[in-house]
CSV table of C-alpha atoms in Angstrom, one decimal:
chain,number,residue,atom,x,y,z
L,1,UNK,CA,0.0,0.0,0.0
L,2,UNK,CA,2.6,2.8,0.9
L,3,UNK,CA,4.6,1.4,-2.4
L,4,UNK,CA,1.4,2.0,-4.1
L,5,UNK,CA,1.3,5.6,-2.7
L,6,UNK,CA,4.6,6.5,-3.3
L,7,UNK,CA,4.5,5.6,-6.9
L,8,UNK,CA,1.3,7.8,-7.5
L,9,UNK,CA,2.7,10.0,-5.5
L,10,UNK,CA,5.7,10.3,-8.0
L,11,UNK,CA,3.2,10.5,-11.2
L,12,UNK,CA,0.9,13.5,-9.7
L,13,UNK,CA,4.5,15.4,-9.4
L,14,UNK,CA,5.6,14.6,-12.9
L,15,UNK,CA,2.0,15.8,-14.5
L,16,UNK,CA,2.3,18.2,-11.7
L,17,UNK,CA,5.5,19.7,-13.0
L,18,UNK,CA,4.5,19.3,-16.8
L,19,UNK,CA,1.4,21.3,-16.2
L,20,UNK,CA,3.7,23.8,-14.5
L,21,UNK,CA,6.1,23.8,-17.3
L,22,UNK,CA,3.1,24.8,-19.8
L,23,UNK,CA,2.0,27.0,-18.6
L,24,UNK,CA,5.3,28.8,-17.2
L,25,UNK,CA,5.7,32.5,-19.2
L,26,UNK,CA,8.6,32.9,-21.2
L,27,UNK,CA,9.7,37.0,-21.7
L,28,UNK,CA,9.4,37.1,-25.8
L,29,UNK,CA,8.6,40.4,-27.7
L,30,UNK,CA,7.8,39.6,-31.1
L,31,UNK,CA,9.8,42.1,-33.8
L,32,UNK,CA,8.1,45.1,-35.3
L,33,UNK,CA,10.5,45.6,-38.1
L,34,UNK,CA,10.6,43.5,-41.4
L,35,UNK,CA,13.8,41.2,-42.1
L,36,UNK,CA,16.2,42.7,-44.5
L,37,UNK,CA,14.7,42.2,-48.3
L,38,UNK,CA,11.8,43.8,-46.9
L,39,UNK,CA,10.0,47.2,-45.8
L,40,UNK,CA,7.4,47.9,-44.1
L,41,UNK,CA,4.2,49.3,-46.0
L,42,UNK,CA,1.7,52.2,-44.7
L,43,UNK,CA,-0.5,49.0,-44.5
L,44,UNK,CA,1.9,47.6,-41.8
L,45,UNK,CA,2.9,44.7,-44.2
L,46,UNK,CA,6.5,43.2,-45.2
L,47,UNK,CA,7.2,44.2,-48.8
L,48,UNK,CA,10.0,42.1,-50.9
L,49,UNK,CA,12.9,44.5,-52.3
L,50,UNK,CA,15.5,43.9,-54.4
L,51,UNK,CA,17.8,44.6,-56.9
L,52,UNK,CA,16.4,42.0,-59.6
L,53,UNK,CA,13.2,44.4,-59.3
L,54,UNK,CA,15.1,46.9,-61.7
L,55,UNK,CA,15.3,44.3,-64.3
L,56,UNK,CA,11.9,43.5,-66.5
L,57,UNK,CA,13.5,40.9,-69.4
L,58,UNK,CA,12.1,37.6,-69.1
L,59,UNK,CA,14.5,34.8,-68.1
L,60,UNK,CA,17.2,34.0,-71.2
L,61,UNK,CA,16.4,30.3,-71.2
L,62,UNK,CA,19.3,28.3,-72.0
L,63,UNK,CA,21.9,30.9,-71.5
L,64,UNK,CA,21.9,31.8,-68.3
L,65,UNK,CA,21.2,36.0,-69.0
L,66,UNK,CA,22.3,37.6,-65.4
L,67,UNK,CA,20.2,40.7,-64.9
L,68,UNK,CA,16.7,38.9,-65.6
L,69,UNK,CA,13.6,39.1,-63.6
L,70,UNK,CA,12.6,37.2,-60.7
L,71,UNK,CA,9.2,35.4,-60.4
L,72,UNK,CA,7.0,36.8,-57.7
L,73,UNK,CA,7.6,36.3,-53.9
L,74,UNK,CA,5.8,35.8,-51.4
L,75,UNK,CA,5.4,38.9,-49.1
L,76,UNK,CA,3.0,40.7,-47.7
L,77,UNK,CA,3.1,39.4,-43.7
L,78,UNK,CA,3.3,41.8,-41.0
L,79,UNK,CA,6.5,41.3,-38.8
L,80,UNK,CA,4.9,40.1,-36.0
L,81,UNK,CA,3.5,36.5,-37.9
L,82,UNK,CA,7.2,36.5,-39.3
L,83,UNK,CA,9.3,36.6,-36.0
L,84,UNK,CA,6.6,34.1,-34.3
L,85,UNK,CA,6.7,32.0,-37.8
L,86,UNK,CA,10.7,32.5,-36.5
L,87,UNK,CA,10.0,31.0,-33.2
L,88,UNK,CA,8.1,28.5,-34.0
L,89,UNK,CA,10.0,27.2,-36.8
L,90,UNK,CA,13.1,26.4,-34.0
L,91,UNK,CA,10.7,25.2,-31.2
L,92,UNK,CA,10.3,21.5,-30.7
L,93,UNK,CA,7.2,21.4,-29.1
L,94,UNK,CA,5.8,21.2,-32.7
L,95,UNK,CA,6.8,17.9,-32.8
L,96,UNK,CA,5.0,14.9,-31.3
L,97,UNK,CA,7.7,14.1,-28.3
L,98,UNK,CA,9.2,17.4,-28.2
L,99,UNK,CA,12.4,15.8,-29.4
L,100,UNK,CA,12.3,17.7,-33.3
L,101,UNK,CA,12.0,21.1,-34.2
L,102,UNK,CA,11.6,22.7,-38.1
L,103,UNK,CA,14.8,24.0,-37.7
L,104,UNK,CA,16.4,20.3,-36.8
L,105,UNK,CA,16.3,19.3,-40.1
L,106,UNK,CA,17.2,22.9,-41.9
L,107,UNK,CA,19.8,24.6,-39.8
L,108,UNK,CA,20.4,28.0,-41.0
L,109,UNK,CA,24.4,27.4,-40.7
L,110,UNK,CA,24.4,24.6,-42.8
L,111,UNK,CA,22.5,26.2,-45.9
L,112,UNK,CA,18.6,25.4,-44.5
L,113,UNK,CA,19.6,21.8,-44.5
L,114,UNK,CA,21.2,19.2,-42.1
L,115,UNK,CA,24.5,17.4,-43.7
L,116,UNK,CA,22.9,13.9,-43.6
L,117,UNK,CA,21.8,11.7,-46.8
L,118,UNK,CA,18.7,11.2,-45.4
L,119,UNK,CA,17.3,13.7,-42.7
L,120,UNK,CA,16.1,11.8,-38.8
L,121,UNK,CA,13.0,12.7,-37.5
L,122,UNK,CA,10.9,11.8,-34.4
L,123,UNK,CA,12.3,8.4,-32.5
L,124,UNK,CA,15.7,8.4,-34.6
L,125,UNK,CA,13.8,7.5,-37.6
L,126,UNK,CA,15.3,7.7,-41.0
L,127,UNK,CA,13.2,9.8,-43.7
L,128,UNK,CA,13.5,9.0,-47.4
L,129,UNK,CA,15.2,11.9,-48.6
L,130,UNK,CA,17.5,14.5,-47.8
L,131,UNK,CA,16.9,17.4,-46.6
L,132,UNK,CA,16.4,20.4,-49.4
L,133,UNK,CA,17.4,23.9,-48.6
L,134,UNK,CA,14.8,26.5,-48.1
L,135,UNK,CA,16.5,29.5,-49.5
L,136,UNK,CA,14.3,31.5,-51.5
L,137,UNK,CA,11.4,29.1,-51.3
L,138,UNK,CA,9.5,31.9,-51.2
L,139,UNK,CA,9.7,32.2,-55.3
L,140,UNK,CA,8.5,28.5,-56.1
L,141,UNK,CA,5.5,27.0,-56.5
L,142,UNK,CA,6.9,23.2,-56.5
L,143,UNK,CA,8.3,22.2,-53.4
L,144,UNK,CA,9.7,18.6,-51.7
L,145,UNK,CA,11.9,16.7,-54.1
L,146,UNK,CA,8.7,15.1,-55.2
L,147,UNK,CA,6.9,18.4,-56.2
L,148,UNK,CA,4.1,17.1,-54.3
L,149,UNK,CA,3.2,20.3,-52.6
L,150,UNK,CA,2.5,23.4,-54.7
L,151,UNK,CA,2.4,25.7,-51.9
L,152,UNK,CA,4.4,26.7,-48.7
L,153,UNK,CA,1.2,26.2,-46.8
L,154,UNK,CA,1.1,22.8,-48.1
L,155,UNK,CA,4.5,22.1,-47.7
L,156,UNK,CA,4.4,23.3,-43.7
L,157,UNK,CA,2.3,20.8,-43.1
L,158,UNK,CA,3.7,17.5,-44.7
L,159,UNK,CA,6.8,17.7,-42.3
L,160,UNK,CA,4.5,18.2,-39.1
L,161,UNK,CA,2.6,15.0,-39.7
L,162,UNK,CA,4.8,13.2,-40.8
L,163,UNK,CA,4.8,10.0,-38.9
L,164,UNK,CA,8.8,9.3,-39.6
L,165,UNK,CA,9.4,13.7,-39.4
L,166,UNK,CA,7.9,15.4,-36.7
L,167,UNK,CA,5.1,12.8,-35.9
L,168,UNK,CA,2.7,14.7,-34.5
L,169,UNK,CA,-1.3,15.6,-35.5
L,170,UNK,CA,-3.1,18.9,-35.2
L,171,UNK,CA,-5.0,17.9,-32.1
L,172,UNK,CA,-1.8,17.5,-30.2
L,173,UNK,CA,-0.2,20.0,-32.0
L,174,UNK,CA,-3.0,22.8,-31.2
L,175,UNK,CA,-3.2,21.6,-27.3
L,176,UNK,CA,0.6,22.0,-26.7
L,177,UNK,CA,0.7,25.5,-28.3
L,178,UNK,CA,-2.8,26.6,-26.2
L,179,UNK,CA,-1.3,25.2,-23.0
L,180,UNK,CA,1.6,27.5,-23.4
L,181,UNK,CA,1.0,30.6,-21.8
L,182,UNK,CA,3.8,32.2,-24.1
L,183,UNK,CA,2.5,31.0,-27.1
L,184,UNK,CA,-1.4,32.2,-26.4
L,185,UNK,CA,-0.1,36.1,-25.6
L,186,UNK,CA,2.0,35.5,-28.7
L,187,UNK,CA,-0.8,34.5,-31.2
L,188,UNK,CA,-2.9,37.4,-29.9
L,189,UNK,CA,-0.7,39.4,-30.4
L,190,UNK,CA,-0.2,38.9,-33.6
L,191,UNK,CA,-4.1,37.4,-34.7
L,192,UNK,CA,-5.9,40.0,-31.9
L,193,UNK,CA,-9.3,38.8,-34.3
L,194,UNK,CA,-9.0,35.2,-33.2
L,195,UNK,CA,-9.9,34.1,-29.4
L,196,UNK,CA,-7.8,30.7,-29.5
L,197,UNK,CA,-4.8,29.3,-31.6
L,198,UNK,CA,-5.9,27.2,-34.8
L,199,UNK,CA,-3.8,25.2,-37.1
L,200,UNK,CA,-4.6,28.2,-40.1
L,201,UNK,CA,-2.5,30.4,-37.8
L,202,UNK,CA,0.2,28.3,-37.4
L,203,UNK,CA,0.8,27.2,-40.8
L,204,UNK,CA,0.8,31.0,-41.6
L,205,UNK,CA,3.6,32.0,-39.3
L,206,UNK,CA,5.2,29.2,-40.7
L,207,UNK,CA,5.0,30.8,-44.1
L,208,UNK,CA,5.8,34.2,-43.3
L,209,UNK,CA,8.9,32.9,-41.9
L,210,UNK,CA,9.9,30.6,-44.6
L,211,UNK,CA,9.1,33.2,-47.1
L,212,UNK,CA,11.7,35.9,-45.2
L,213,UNK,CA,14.5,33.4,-46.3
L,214,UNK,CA,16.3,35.9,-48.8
L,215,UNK,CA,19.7,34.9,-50.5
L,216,UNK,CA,20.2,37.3,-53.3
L,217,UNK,CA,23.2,39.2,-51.8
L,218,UNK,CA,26.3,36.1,-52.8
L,219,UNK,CA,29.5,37.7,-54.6
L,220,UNK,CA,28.2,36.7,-58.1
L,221,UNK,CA,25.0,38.8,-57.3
L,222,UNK,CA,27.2,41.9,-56.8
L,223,UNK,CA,29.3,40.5,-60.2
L,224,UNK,CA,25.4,40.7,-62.2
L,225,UNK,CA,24.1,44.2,-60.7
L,226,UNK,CA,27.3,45.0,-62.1
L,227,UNK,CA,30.2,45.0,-59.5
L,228,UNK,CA,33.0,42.3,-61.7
L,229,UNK,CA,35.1,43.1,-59.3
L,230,UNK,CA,33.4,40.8,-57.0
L,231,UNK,CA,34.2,37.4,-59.1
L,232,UNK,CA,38.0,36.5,-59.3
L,233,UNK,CA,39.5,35.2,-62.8
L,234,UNK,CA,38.2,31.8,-62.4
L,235,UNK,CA,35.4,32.5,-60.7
L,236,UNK,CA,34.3,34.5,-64.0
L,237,UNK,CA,35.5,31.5,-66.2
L,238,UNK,CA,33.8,28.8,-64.2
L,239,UNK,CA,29.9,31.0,-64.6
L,240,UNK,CA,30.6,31.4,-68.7
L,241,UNK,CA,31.3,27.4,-68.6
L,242,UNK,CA,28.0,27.0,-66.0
L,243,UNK,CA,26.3,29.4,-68.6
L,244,UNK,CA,27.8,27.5,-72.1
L,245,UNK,CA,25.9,25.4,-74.4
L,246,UNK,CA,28.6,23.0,-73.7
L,247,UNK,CA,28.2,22.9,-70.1
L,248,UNK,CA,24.1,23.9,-70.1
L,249,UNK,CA,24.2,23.9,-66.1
L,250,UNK,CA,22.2,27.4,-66.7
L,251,UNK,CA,19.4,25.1,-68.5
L,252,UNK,CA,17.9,23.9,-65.7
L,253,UNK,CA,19.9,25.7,-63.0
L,254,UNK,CA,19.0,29.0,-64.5
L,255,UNK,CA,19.9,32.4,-62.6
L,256,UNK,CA,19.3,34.7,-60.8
L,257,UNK,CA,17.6,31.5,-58.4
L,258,UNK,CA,19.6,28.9,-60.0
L,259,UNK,CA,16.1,26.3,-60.1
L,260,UNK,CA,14.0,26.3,-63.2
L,261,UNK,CA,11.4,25.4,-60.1
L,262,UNK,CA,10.8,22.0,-62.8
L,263,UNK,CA,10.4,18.1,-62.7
L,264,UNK,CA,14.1,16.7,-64.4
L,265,UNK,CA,14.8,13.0,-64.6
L,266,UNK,CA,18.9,12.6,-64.7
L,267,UNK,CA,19.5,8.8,-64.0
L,268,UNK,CA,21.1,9.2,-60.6
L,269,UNK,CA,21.0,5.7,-58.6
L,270,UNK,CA,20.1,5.3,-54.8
L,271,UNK,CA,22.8,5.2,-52.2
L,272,UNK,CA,24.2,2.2,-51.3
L,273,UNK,CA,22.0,0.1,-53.4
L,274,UNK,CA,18.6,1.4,-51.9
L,275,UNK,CA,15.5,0.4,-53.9
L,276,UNK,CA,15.0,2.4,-56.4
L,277,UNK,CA,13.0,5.7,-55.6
L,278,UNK,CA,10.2,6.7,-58.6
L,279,UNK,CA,10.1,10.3,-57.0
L,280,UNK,CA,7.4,12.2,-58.8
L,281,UNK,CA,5.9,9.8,-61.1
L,282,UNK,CA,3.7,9.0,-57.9
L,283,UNK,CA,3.0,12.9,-57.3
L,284,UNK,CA,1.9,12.8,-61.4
L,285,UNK,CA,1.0,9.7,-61.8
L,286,UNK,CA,3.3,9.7,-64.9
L,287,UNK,CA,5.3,6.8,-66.3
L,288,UNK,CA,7.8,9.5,-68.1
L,289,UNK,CA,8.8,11.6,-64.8
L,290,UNK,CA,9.7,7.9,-63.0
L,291,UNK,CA,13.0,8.8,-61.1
L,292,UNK,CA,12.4,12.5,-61.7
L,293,UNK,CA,13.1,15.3,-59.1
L,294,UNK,CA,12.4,18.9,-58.5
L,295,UNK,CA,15.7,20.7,-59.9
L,296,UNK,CA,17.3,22.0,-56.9
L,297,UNK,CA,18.2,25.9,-56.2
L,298,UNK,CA,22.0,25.9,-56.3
L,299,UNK,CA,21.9,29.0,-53.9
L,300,UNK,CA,24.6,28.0,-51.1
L,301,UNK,CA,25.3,25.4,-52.8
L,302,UNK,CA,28.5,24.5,-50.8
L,303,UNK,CA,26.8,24.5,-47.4
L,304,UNK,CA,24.5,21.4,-48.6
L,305,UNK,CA,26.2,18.6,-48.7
L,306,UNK,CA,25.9,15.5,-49.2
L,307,UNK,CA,24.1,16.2,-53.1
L,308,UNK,CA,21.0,14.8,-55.1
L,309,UNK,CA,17.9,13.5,-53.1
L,310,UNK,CA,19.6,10.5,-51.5
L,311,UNK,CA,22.4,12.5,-50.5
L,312,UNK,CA,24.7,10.5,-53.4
L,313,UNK,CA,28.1,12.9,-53.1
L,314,UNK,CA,29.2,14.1,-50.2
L,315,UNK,CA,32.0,16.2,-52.2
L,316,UNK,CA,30.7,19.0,-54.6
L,317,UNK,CA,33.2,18.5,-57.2
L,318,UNK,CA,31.9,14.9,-57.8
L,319,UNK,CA,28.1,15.8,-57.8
L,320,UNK,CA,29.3,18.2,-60.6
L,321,UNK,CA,31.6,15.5,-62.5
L,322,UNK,CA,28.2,13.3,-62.4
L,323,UNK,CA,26.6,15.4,-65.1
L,324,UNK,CA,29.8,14.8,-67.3
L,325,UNK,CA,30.6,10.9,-67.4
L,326,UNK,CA,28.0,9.8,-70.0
L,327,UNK,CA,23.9,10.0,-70.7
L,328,UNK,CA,22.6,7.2,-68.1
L,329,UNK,CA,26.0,5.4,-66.7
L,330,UNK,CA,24.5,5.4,-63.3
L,331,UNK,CA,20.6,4.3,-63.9
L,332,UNK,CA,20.3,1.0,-62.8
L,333,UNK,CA,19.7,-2.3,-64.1
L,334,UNK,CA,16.5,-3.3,-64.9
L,335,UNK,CA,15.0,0.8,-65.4
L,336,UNK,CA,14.1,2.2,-68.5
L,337,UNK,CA,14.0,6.0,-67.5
L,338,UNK,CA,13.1,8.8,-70.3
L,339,UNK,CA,16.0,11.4,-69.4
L,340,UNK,CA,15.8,14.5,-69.7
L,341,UNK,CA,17.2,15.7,-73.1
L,342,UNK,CA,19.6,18.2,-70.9
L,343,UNK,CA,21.6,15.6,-69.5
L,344,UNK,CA,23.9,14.6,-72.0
L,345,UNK,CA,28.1,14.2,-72.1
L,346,UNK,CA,29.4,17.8,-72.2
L,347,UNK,CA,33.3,16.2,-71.8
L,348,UNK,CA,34.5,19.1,-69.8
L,349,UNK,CA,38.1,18.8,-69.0
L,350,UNK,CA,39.5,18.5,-65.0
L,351,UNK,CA,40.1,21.8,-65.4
L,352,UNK,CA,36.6,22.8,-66.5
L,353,UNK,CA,34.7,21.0,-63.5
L,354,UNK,CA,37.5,22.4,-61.0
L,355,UNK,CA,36.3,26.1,-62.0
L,356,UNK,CA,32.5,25.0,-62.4
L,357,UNK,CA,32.9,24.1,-58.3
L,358,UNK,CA,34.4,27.1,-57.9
L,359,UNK,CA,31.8,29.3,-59.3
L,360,UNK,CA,29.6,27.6,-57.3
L,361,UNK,CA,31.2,28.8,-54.1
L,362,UNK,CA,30.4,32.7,-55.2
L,363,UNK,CA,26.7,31.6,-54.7
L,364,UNK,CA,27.4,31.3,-51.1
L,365,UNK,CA,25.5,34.2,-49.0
L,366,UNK,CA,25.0,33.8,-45.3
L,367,UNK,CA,24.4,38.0,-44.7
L,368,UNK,CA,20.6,37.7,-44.6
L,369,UNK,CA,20.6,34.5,-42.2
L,370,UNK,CA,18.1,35.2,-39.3
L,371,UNK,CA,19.0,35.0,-35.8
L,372,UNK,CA,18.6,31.2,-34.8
L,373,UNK,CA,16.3,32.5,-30.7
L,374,UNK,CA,18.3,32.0,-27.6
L,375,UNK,CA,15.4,30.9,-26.1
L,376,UNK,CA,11.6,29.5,-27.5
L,377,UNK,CA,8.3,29.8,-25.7
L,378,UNK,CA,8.8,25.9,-24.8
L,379,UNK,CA,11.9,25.9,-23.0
L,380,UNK,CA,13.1,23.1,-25.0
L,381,UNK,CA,16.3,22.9,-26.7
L,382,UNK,CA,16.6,25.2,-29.9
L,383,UNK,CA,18.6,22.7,-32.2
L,384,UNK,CA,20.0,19.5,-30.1
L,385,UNK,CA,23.8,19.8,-32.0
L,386,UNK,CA,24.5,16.6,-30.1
L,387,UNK,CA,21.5,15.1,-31.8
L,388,UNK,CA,22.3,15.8,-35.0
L,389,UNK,CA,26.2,14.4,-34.7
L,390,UNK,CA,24.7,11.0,-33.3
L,391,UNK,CA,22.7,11.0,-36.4
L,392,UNK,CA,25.6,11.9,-38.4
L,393,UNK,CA,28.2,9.0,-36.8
L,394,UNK,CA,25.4,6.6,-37.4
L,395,UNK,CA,24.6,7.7,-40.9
């Protein structure tokens, strides 16, 4: 009997000091100023500015033309359902355990993405893919290697559900965030209209954060606005190979976001014999995208690694050589894949892929990363480094 009492004893102080943890108040002001990229309206919205905004030619397809247009982005958020977007995105009470957090899987310091082949969510499971960068995700409209959402508001809430990702539904999602007393005078601040946190609030923080992600400012943006100062010798070599119809990087990859934001099917095999992933046929239901993929933005390209969907090259200077050792020398036995008429055998020399890479490297831009919070309304621990090396050692 007093063995019994003890142990119940020792649960009513665990749910004790859970409920106490809830509903503890964190001291968080929510910004009133918009990221840089953007300025603040009359209205009391974030409004996208940049230097591509001078420009009105349509992209140069196929040659790469430096001062072209950009596509729309998304703006129009008031700073406040950015910065909690910003908190929420590096909180792991988002996830079903509290163990994961957004920001887990796309660290700011390591492009938006996490250094593994295949990203870990919930339970130290493995997910199918790696991780893609969310620079500039703001301009696309096709998003997950797949292409299977055609929205950020789609895409914010694949990961969150996700039973091998953050695992977690919007009924336990909603009650964690409502018992928080940090997070309820944060959504009223920023939704004073709403009396209690839904899910269409969330996913829109989530957006107006993710759409904030601006890399436009790398050395070889200075070089097209007009600065060549800002490209060294090879540097300037290496883009007019990217940009050749020898090399036709820039048919796919094409600038100023370095994505053509389309489906391409290269022939790249899994990783260490995996079965064989069909990638967006299933979103399509096509025969002729089997083993296709969303062409990735090649914005930071050098923070990203490992390369490709299954995380394939861990060294950028291979991931590069890829496109030049034949049409097809890596599809596997047994698949009949229609490759994309881009992907052929450009027979570059050494030299030529060793200043490709380096070009690549002047995409790098890190000015406009956000501050990752000292602190999030939870409690719990921002990004869990030691985590993510476990994951790393095992992977």
């Amino acid at each position: 009997m007093l063995k019994f009492f003890s142990v119940s004893l020792l649960i009513q102080l665990v749910l004790s000091c859970q409920a106490s943890s809830a509903n503890n108040t964190i001291s968080i002001e929510l910004r009133d100023s918009c990221p840089p990229s953007f300025e603040l309206t009359e209205q009391g919205v974030c409004k996208l500015v940049n230097l591509y905004q001078q420009y009105d030619s349509i992209q140069n397809v196929g040659v790469g033309g430096l001062q072209s247009a950009l596509s729309k982005g998304r703006d129009g958020f008031t700073p406040n359902e950015i910065d909690l977007g910003r908190y929420l995105f590096f909180d792991p009470l988002l996830s079903k355990d509290g163990s994961v957090s957004c920001a887990s899987c796309h660290i700011p310091e390591k492009g938006f993405s996490d250094d593994l082949a295949k990203s870990v969510g919930i339970g130290g499971q493995q997910t199918t893919r790696s991780a893609p960068s969310l620079w500039n995700v703001g301009f696309v409209n096709k998003l997950f290697w797949d292409a299977r959402a055609k929205s950020l508001e789609e895409q914010a809430v694949g990961p969150l559900f996700a039973k091998n990702e953050m695992g977690n539904d919007a009924a336990n999602l909603l009650k964690g965030l409502r018992a928080n007393q940090t997070y309820v005078s944060l959504f009223k601040q920023t939704f004073p209209e709403h009396t209690q946190i839904d899910l269409a609030q969330v996913i829109k923080a989530l957006v107006a954060f993710q759409s904030s992600l601006i890399s436009l400012n790398s050395r070889y943006d200075q070089y097209a606005h007009g600065y060549h100062q800002a490209l060294n010798e090879n540097e300037i070599a290496g883009l007019n190979i990217f940009r050749s119809f020898v090399a036709r990087c820039a048919e796919c990859h094409q600038p100023p976001l370095f994505t053509n934001n389309q489906i391409a099917v290269i022939g790249v095999a899994e990783k260490n014999g995996d079965e064989f992933d069909p990638g967006a046929q299933i979103t399509f239901n096509a025969s002729k995208l089997r083993g296709g993929f969303k062409v990735p933005t090649l914005r930071n390209i050098a923070k990203t690694a490992p390369y490709m969907h299954a995380g394939n090259f861990t060294d950028l200077r291979d991931a590069v050589e890829f496109y030049n050792k034949g049409r097809g020398h890596e599809v596997p036995e047994g698949e009949s894949l229609q490759l994309h008429w881009h992907i052929w055998e450009p027979n570059l020399t050494d030299k030529e892929l060793d200043l490709v890479v380096e070009f690549l490297g002047a995409l790098t831009d890190e000015s406009l990363v956000p501050r990752t919070p000292r602190v999030v309304p939870s409690g719990l621990p921002v990004i869990d480094v030691k985590y993510q090396q476990n994951q790393q050692e095992q992977q």
